[in-house]
mmCIF file of C-alpha atoms in Angstrom:
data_model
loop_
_atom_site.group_PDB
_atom_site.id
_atom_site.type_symbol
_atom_site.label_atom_id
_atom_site.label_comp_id
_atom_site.label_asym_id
_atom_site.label_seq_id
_atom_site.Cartn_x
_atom_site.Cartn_y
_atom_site.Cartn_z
ATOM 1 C CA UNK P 1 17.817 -29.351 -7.178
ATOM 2 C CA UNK P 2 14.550 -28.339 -8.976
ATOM 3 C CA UNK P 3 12.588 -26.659 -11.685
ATOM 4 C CA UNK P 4 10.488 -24.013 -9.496
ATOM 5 C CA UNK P 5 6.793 -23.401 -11.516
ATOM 6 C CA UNK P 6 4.166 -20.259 -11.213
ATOM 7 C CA UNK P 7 1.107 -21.206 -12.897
ATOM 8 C CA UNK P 8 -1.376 -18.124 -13.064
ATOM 9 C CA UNK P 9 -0.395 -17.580 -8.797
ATOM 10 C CA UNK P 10 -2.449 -14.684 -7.117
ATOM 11 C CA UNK P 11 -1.970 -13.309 -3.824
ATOM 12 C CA UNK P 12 -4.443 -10.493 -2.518
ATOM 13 C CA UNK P 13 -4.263 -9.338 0.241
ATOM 14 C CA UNK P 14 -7.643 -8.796 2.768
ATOM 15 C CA UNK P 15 -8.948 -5.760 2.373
ATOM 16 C CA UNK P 16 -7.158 -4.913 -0.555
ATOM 17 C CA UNK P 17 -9.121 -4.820 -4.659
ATOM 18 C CA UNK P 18 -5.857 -4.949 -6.090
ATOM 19 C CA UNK P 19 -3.557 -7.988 -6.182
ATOM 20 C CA UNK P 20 -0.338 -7.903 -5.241
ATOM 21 C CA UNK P 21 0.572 -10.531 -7.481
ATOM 22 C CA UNK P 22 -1.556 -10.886 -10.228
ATOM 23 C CA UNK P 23 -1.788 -14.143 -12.377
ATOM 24 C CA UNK P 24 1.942 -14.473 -12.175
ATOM 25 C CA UNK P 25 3.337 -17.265 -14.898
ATOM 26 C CA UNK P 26 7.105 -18.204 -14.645
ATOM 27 C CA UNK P 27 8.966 -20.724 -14.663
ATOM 28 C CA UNK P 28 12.670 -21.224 -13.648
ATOM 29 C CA UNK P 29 15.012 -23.798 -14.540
ATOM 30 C CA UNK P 30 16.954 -26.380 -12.682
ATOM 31 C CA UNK P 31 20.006 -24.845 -11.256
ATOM 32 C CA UNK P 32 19.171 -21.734 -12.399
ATOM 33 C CA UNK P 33 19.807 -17.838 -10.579
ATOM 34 C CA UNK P 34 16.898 -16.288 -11.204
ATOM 35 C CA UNK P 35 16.439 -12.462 -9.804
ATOM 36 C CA UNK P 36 12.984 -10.643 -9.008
ATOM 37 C CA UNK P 37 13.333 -6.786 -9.323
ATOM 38 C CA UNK P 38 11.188 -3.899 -9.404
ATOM 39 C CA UNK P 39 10.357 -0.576 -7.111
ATOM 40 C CA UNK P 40 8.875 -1.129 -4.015
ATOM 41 C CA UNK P 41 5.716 -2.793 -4.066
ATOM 42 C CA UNK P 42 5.483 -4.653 -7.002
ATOM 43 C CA UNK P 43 5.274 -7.592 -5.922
ATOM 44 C CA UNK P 44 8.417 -9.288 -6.044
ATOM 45 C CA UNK P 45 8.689 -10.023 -1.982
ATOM 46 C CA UNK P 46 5.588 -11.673 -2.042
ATOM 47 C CA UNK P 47 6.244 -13.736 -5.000
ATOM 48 C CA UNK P 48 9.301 -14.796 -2.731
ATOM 49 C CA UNK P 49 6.882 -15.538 -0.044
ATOM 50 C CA UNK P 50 4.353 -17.647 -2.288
ATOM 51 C CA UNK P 51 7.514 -19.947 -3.288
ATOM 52 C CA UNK P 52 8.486 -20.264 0.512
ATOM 53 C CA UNK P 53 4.721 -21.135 1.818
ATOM 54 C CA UNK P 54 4.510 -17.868 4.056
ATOM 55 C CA UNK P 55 2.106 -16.429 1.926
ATOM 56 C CA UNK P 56 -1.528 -18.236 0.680
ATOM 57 C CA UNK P 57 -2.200 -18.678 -2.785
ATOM 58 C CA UNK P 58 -5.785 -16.893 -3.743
ATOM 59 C CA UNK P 59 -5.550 -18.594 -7.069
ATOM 60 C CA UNK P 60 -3.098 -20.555 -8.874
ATOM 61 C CA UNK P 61 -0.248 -22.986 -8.105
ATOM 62 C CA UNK P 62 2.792 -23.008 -7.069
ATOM 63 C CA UNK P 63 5.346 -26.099 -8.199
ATOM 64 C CA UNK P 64 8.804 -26.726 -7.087
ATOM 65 C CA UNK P 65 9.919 -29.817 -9.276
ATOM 66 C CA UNK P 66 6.926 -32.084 -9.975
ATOM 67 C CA UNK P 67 5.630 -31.598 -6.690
ATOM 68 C CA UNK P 68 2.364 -28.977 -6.352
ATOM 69 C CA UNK P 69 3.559 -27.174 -3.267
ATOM 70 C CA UNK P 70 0.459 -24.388 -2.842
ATOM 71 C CA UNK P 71 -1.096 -25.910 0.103
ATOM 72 C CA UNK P 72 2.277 -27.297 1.474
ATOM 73 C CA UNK P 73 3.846 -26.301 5.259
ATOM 74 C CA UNK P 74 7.033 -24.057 4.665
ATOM 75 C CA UNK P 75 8.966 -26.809 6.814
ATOM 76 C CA UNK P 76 8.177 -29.555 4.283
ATOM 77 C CA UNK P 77 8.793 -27.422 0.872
ATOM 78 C CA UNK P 78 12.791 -28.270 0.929
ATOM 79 C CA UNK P 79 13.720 -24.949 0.649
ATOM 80 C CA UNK P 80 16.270 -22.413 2.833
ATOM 81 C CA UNK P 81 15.815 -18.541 2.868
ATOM 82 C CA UNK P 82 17.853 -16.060 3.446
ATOM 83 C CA UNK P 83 16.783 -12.812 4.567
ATOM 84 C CA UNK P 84 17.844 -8.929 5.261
ATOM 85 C CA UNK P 85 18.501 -9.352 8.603
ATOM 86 C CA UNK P 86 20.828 -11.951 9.575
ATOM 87 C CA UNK P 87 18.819 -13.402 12.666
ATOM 88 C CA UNK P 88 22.089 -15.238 14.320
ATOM 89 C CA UNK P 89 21.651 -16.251 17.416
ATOM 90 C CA UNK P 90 23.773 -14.005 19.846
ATOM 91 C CA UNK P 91 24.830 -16.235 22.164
ATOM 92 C CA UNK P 92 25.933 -19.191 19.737
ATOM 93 C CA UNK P 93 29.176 -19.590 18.115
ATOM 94 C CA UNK P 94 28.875 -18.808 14.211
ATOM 95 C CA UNK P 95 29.755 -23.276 13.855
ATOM 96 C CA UNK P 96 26.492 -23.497 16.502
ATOM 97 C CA UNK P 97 24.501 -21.174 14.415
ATOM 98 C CA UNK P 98 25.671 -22.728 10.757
ATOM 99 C CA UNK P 99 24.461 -25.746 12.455
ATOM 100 C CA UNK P 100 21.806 -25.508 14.157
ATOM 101 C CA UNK P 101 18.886 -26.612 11.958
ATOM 102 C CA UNK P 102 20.557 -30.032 11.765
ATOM 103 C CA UNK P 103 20.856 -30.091 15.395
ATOM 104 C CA UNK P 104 17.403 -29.827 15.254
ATOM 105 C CA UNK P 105 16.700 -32.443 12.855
ATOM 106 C CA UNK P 106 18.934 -34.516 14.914
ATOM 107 C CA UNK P 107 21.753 -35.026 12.401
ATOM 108 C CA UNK P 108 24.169 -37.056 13.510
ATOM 109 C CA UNK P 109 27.220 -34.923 15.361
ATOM 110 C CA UNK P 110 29.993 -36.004 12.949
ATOM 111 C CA UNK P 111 27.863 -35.487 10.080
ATOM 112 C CA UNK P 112 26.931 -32.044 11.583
ATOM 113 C CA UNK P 113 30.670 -30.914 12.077
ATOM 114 C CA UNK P 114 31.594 -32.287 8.576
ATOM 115 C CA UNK P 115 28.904 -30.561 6.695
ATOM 116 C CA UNK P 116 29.510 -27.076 8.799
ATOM 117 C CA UNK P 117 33.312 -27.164 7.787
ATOM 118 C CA UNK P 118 32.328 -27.690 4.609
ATOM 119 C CA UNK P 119 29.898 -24.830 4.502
ATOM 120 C CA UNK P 120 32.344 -23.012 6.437
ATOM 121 C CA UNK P 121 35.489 -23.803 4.067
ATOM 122 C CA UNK P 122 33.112 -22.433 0.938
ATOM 123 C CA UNK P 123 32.112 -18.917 2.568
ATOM 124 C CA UNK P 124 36.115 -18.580 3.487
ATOM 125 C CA UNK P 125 34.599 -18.939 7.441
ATOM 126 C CA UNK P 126 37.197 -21.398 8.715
ATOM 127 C CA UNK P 127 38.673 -19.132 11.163
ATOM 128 C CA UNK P 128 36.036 -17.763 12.691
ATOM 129 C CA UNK P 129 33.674 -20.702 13.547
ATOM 130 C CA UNK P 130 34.628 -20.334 17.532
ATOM 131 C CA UNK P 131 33.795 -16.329 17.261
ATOM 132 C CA UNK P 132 30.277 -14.977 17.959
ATOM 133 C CA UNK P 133 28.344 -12.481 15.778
ATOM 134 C CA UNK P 134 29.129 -9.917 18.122
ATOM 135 C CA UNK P 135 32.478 -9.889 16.655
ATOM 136 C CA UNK P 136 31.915 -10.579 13.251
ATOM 137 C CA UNK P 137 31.368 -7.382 10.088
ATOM 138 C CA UNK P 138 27.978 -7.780 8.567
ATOM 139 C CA UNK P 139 29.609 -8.959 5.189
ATOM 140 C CA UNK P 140 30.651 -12.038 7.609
ATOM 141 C CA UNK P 141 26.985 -11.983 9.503
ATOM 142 C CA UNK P 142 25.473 -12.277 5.895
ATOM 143 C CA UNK P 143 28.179 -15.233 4.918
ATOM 144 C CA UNK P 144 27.041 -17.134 8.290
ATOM 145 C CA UNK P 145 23.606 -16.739 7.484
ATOM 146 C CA UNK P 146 24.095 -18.195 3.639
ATOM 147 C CA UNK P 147 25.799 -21.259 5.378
ATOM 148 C CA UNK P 148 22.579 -21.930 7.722
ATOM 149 C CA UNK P 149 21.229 -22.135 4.458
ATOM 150 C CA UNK P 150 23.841 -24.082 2.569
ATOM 151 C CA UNK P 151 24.098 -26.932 5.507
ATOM 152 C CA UNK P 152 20.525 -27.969 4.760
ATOM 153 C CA UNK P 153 20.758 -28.984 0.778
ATOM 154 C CA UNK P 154 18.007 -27.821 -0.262
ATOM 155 C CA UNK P 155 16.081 -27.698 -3.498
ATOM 156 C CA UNK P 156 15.794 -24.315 -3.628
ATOM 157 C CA UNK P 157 17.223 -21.155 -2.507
ATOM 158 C CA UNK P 158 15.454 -18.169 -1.487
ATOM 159 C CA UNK P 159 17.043 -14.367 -0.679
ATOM 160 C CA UNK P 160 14.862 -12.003 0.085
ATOM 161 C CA UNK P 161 17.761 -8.692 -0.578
ATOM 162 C CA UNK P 162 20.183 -10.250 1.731
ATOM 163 C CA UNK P 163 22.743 -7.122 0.930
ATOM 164 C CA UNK P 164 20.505 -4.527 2.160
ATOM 165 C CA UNK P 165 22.168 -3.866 5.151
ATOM 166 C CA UNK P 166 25.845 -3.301 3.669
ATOM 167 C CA UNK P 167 27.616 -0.455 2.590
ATOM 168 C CA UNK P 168 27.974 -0.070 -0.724
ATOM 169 C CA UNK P 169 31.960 -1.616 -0.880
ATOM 170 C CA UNK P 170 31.253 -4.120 1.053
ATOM 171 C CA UNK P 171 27.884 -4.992 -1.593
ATOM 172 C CA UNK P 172 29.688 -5.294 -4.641
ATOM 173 C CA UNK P 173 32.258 -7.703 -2.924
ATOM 174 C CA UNK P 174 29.324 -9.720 -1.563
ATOM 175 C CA UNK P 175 27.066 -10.129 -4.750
ATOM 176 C CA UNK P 176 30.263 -11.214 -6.546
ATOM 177 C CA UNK P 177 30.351 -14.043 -4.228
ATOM 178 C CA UNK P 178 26.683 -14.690 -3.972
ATOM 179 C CA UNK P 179 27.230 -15.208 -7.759
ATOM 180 C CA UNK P 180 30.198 -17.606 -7.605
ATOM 181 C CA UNK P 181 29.279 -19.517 -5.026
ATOM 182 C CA UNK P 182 25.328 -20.375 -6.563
ATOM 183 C CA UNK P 183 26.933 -21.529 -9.867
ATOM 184 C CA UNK P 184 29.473 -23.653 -7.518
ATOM 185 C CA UNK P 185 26.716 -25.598 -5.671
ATOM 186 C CA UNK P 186 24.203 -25.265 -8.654
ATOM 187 C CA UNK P 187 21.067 -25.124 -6.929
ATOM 188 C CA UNK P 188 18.561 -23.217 -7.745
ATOM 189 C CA UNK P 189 17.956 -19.583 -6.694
ATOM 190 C CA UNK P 190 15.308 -17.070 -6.591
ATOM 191 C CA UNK P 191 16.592 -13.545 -5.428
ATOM 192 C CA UNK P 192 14.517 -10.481 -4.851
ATOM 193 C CA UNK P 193 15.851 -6.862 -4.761
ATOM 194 C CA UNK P 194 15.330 -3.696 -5.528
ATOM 195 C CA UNK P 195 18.246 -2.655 -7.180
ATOM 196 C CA UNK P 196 18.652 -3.041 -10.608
ATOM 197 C CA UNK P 197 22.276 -3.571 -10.878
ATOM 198 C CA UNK P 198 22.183 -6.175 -8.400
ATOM 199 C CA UNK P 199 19.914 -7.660 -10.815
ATOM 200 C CA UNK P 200 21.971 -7.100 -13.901
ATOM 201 C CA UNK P 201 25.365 -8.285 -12.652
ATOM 202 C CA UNK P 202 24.043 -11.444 -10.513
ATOM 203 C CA UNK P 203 21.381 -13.317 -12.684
ATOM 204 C CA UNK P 204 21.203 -15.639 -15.618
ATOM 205 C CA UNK P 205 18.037 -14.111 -16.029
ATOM 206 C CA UNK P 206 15.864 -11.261 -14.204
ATOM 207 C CA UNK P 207 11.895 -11.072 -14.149
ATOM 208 C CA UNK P 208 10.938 -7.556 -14.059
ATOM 209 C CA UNK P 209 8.155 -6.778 -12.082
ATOM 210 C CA UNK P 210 5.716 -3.443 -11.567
ATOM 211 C CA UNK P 211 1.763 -3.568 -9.994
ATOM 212 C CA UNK P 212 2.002 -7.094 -9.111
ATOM 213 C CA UNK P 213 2.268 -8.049 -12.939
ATOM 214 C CA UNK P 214 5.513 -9.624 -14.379
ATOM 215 C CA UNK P 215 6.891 -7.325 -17.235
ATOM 216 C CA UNK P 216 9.039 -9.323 -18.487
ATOM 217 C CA UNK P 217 11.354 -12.159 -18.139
ATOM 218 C CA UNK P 218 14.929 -12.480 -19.578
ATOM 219 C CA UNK P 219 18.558 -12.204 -19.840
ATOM 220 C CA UNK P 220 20.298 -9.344 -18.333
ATOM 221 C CA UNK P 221 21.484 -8.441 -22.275
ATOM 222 C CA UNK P 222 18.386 -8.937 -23.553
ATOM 223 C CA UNK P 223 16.056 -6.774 -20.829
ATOM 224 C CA UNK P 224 18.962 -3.659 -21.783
ATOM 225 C CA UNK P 225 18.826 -4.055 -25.625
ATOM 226 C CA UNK P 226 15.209 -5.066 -26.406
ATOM 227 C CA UNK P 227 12.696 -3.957 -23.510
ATOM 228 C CA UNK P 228 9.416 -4.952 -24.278
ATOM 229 C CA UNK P 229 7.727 -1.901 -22.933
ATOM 230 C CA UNK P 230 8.358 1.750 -21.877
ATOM 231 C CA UNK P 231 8.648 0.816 -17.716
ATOM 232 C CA UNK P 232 11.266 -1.689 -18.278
ATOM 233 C CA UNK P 233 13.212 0.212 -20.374
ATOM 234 C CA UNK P 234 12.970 2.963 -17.997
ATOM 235 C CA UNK P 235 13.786 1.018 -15.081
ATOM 236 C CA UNK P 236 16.789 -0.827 -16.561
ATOM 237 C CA UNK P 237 19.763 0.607 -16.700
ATOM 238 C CA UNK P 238 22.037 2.959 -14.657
ATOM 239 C CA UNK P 239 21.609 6.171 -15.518
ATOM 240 C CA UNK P 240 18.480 4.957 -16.429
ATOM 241 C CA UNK P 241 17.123 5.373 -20.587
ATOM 242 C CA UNK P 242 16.568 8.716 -22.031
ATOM 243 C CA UNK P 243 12.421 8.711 -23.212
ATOM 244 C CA UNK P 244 11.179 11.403 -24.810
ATOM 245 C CA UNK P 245 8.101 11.725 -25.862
ATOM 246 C CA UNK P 246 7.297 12.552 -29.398
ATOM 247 C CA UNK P 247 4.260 13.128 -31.789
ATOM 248 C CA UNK P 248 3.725 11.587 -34.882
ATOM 249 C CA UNK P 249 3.510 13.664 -38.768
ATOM 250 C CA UNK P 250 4.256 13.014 -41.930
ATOM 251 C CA UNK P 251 5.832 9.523 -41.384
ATOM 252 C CA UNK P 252 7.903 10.564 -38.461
ATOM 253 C CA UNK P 253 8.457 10.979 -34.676
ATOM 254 C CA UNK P 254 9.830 14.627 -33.833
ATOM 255 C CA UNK P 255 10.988 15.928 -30.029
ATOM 256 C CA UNK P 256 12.711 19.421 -30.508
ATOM 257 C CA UNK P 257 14.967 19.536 -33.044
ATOM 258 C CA UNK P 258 15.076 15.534 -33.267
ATOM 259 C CA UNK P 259 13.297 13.662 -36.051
ATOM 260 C CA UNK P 260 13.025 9.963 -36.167
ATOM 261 C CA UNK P 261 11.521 8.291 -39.475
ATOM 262 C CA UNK P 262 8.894 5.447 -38.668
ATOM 263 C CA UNK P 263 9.178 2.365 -40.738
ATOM 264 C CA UNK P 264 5.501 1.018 -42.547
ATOM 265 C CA UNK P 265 5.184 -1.328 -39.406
ATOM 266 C CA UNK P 266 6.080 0.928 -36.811
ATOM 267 C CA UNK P 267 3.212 3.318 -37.833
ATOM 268 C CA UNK P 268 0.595 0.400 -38.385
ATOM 269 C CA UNK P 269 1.483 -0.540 -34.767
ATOM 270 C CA UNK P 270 0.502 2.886 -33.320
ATOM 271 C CA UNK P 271 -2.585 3.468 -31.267
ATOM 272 C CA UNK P 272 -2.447 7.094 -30.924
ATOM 273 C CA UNK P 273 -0.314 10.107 -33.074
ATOM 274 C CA UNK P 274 2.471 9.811 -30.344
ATOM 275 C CA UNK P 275 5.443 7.993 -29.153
ATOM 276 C CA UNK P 276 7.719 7.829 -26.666
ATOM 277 C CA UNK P 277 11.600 7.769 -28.315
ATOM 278 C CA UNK P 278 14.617 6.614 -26.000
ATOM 279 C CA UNK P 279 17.904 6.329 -26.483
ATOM 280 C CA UNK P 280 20.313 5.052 -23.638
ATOM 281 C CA UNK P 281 23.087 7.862 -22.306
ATOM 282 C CA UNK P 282 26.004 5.366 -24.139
ATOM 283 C CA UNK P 283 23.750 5.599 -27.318
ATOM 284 C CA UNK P 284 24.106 9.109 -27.620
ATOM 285 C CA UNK P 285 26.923 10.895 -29.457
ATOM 286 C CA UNK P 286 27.717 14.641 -29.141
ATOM 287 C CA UNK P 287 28.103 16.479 -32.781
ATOM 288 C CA UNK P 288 27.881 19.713 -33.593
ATOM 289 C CA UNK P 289 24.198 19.631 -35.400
ATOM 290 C CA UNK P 290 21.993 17.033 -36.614
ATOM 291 C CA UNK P 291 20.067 15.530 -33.409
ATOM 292 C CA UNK P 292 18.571 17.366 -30.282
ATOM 293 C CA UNK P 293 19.821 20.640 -29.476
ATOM 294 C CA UNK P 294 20.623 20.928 -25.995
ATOM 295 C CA UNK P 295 22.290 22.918 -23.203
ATOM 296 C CA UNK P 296 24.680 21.338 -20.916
ATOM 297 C CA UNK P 297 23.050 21.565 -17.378
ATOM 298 C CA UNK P 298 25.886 19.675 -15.131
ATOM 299 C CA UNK P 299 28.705 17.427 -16.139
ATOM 300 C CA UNK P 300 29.360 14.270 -13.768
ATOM 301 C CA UNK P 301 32.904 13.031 -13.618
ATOM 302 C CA UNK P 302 33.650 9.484 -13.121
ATOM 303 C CA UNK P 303 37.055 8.968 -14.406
ATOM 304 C CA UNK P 304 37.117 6.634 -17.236
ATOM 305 C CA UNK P 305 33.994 8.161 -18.381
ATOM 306 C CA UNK P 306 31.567 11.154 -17.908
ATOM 307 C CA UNK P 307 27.871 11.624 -18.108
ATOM 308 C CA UNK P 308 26.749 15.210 -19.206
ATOM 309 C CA UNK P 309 23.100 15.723 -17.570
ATOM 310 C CA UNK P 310 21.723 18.187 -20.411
ATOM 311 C CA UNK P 311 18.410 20.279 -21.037
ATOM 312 C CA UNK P 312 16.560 19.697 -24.499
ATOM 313 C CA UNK P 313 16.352 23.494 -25.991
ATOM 314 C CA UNK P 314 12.713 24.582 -26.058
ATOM 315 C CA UNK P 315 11.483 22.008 -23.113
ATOM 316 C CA UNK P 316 12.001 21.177 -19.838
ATOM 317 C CA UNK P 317 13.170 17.409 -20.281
ATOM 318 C CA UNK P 318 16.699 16.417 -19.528
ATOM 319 C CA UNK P 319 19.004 14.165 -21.403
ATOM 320 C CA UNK P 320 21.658 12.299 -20.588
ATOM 321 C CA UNK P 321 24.526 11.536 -23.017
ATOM 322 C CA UNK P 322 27.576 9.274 -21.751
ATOM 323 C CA UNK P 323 30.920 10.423 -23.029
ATOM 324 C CA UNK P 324 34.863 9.957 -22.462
ATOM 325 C CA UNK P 325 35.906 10.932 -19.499
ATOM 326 C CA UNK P 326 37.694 14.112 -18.344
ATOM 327 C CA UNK P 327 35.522 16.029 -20.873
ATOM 328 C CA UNK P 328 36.100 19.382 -22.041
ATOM 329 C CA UNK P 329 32.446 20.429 -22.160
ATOM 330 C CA UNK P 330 31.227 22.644 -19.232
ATOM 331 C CA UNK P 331 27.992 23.848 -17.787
ATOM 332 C CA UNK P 332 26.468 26.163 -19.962
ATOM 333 C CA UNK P 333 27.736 24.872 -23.684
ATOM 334 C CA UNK P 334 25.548 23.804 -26.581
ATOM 335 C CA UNK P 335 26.051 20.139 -27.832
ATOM 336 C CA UNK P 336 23.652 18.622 -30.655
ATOM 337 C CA UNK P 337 22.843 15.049 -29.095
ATOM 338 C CA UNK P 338 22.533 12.168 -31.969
ATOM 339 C CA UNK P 339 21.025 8.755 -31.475
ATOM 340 C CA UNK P 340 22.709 5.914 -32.914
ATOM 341 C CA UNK P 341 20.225 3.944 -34.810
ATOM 342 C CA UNK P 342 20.993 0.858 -33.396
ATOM 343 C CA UNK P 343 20.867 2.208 -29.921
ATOM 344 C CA UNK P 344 17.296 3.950 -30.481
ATOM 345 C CA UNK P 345 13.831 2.496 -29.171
ATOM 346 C CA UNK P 346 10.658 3.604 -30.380
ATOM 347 C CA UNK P 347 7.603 2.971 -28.056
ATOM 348 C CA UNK P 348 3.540 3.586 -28.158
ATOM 349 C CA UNK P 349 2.435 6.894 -26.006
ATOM 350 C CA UNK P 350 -0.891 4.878 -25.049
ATOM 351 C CA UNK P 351 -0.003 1.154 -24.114
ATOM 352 C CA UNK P 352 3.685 1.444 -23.623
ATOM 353 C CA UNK P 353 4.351 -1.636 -26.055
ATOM 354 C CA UNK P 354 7.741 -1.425 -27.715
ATOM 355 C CA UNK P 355 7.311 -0.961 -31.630
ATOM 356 C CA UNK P 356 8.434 -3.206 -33.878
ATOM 357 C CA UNK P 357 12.041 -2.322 -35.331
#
């Protein structure tokens, strides 16, 4: 196991101006699940790719432990990846395919078998180590590949979205035991996907990334109550934050009918007379008057609870409020939609930076 370091890595690619990852400074603790997220192109896969060696480094290094790996082979960086696709071989058994890299390395054979049973007892693959892929579901292909990874011991893990290809049952089970099993064995992980609740329910902490910069870098708790700017807040979160942008008069921020008072710092902080207020859907609470006026557009039923995708009178921006489930409201009413002040973010129009609170 092993500390992995970014210190101020670049990749660009030839014939691009921009970066793809640009200046990137991280580091991630021994034994720690760390998760890369953003939309597509941001970065995040090549970050992945840095780490493993298949990448070059422009600028920068690139540490795992003590050891400066940037100019390193992949084969000699003590690390295992696992990727989308499952790559088994077809024509081995899943025990031959668990096993083969040691095969290659010319472990011994009853320290091969032992250390494929053991792989095979963690991923709950003891009964089918005689079975090919062929006739094995892809929550099982993905649980081979992880113990072609596991077998090896290395210092670091790599997954570059290894649930892509599953349906969307079949994902939640998996990440669950992606989870478990990286706090069992304790090494240390680096995960990349796209999907932000992946993210949120998997990692100790999750680096944010958008352009080829890193955002920011936290716990899953701390990225949903305190985003540091407007993209992570809007990115975060499922439905994703109300933000609705506001100008500034007479010591407050007002969208429709809603009026938010600025603190002294708050308006010292601004760069321009706007902001952008958001408020997550749970953070809303439906009352007869007092907040944003809105028109109920389409109410989604889920249960235990229900979102209510609404229409700010006087604009063309909708809002979503989160409320008890089986709701009485229907398409067409007129709710007044109040913040909770605890629940409400304030951020600048021009930079994006989250005000101070």
């Amino acid at each position: 196991m092993a500390t992995v370091t970014f210190q101020r890595a670049t990749r660009t690619y030839p014939g691009s101006d921009a970066p793809a990852v640009d200046s990137l400074d991280l580091e991630i603790g021994d034994g720690e699940f760390l998760v890369l997220v953003g939309p597509s192109g941001c970065g995040k896969s090549t970050t992945l790719r840095m780490l493993a060696g298949l990448e070059p480094v422009n600028s920068g290094r690139v540490f795992i432990g003590d050891r400066d790996v940037t100019d390193v082979p992949p084969k000699d960086r003590d690390i295992a990846m696992v990727f989308q696709s499952y790559a088994l071989y077809p024509h081995m058994t899943v025990a031959e395919n668990i096993g083969f890299h040691l095969k290659v390395k010319k472990v011994p054979r009853k320290e091969r078998r032992q250390r494929v049973e053991e792989a095979a007892r963690i991923l709950d693959l003891g009964d089918f180590l005689d079975r090919k892929p062929a006739r094995l579901s892809g929550g099982q292909r993905q649980r081979v590949a992880m113990g072609r990874a596991i077998v090896r011991q290395p210092q670091v893990f790599l997954m570059d979205e290894p649930l892509s290809n599953l349906d969307a049952k079949l994902r939640v089970q998996t990440r669950t035991q992606i989870a478990a099993l990286q706090r069992q064995l304790g090494v240390t992980t680096v995960y990349v996907t796209h999907d932000q609740t992946e993210a949120m329910t998997m990692g100790d902490r999750v680096a944010v990334m958008n352009d080829g910069v890193l955002q920011q870098c936290a716990s899953p708790r701390e990225l949903f109550t305190e985003p540091v700017n407007e993209f992570v807040a809007g990115f975060i979160g499922s439905p994703s934050m109300n933000l609705l942008p506001a100008t500034v008069s007479d010591g407050a921020a007002s969208y429709g009918s809603l009026r938010v008072p600025l603190t002294p710092e708050q308006l010292e902080a601004l760069t321009s007379a706007s902001v952008t207020i958001g408020a997550r859907p749970n953070d809303l609470t439906i009352s007869a008057e007092g907040g944003l006026d809105s028109t109920v557009e389409f109410v989604e039923e889920l249960g235990s609870e229900a979102f209510l995708y609404c229409i700010a009178d006087g604009t063309e921006t909708e809002v979503v409020a989160r409320t008890d489930g089986l709701s009485v409201l229907q398409n067409g009413d007129k709710v007044s939609l109040v913040p909770r002040s605890t629940g409400l973010h304030l951020f600048d129009s021009r930079s994006g930076a989250r005000l101070p609170a």
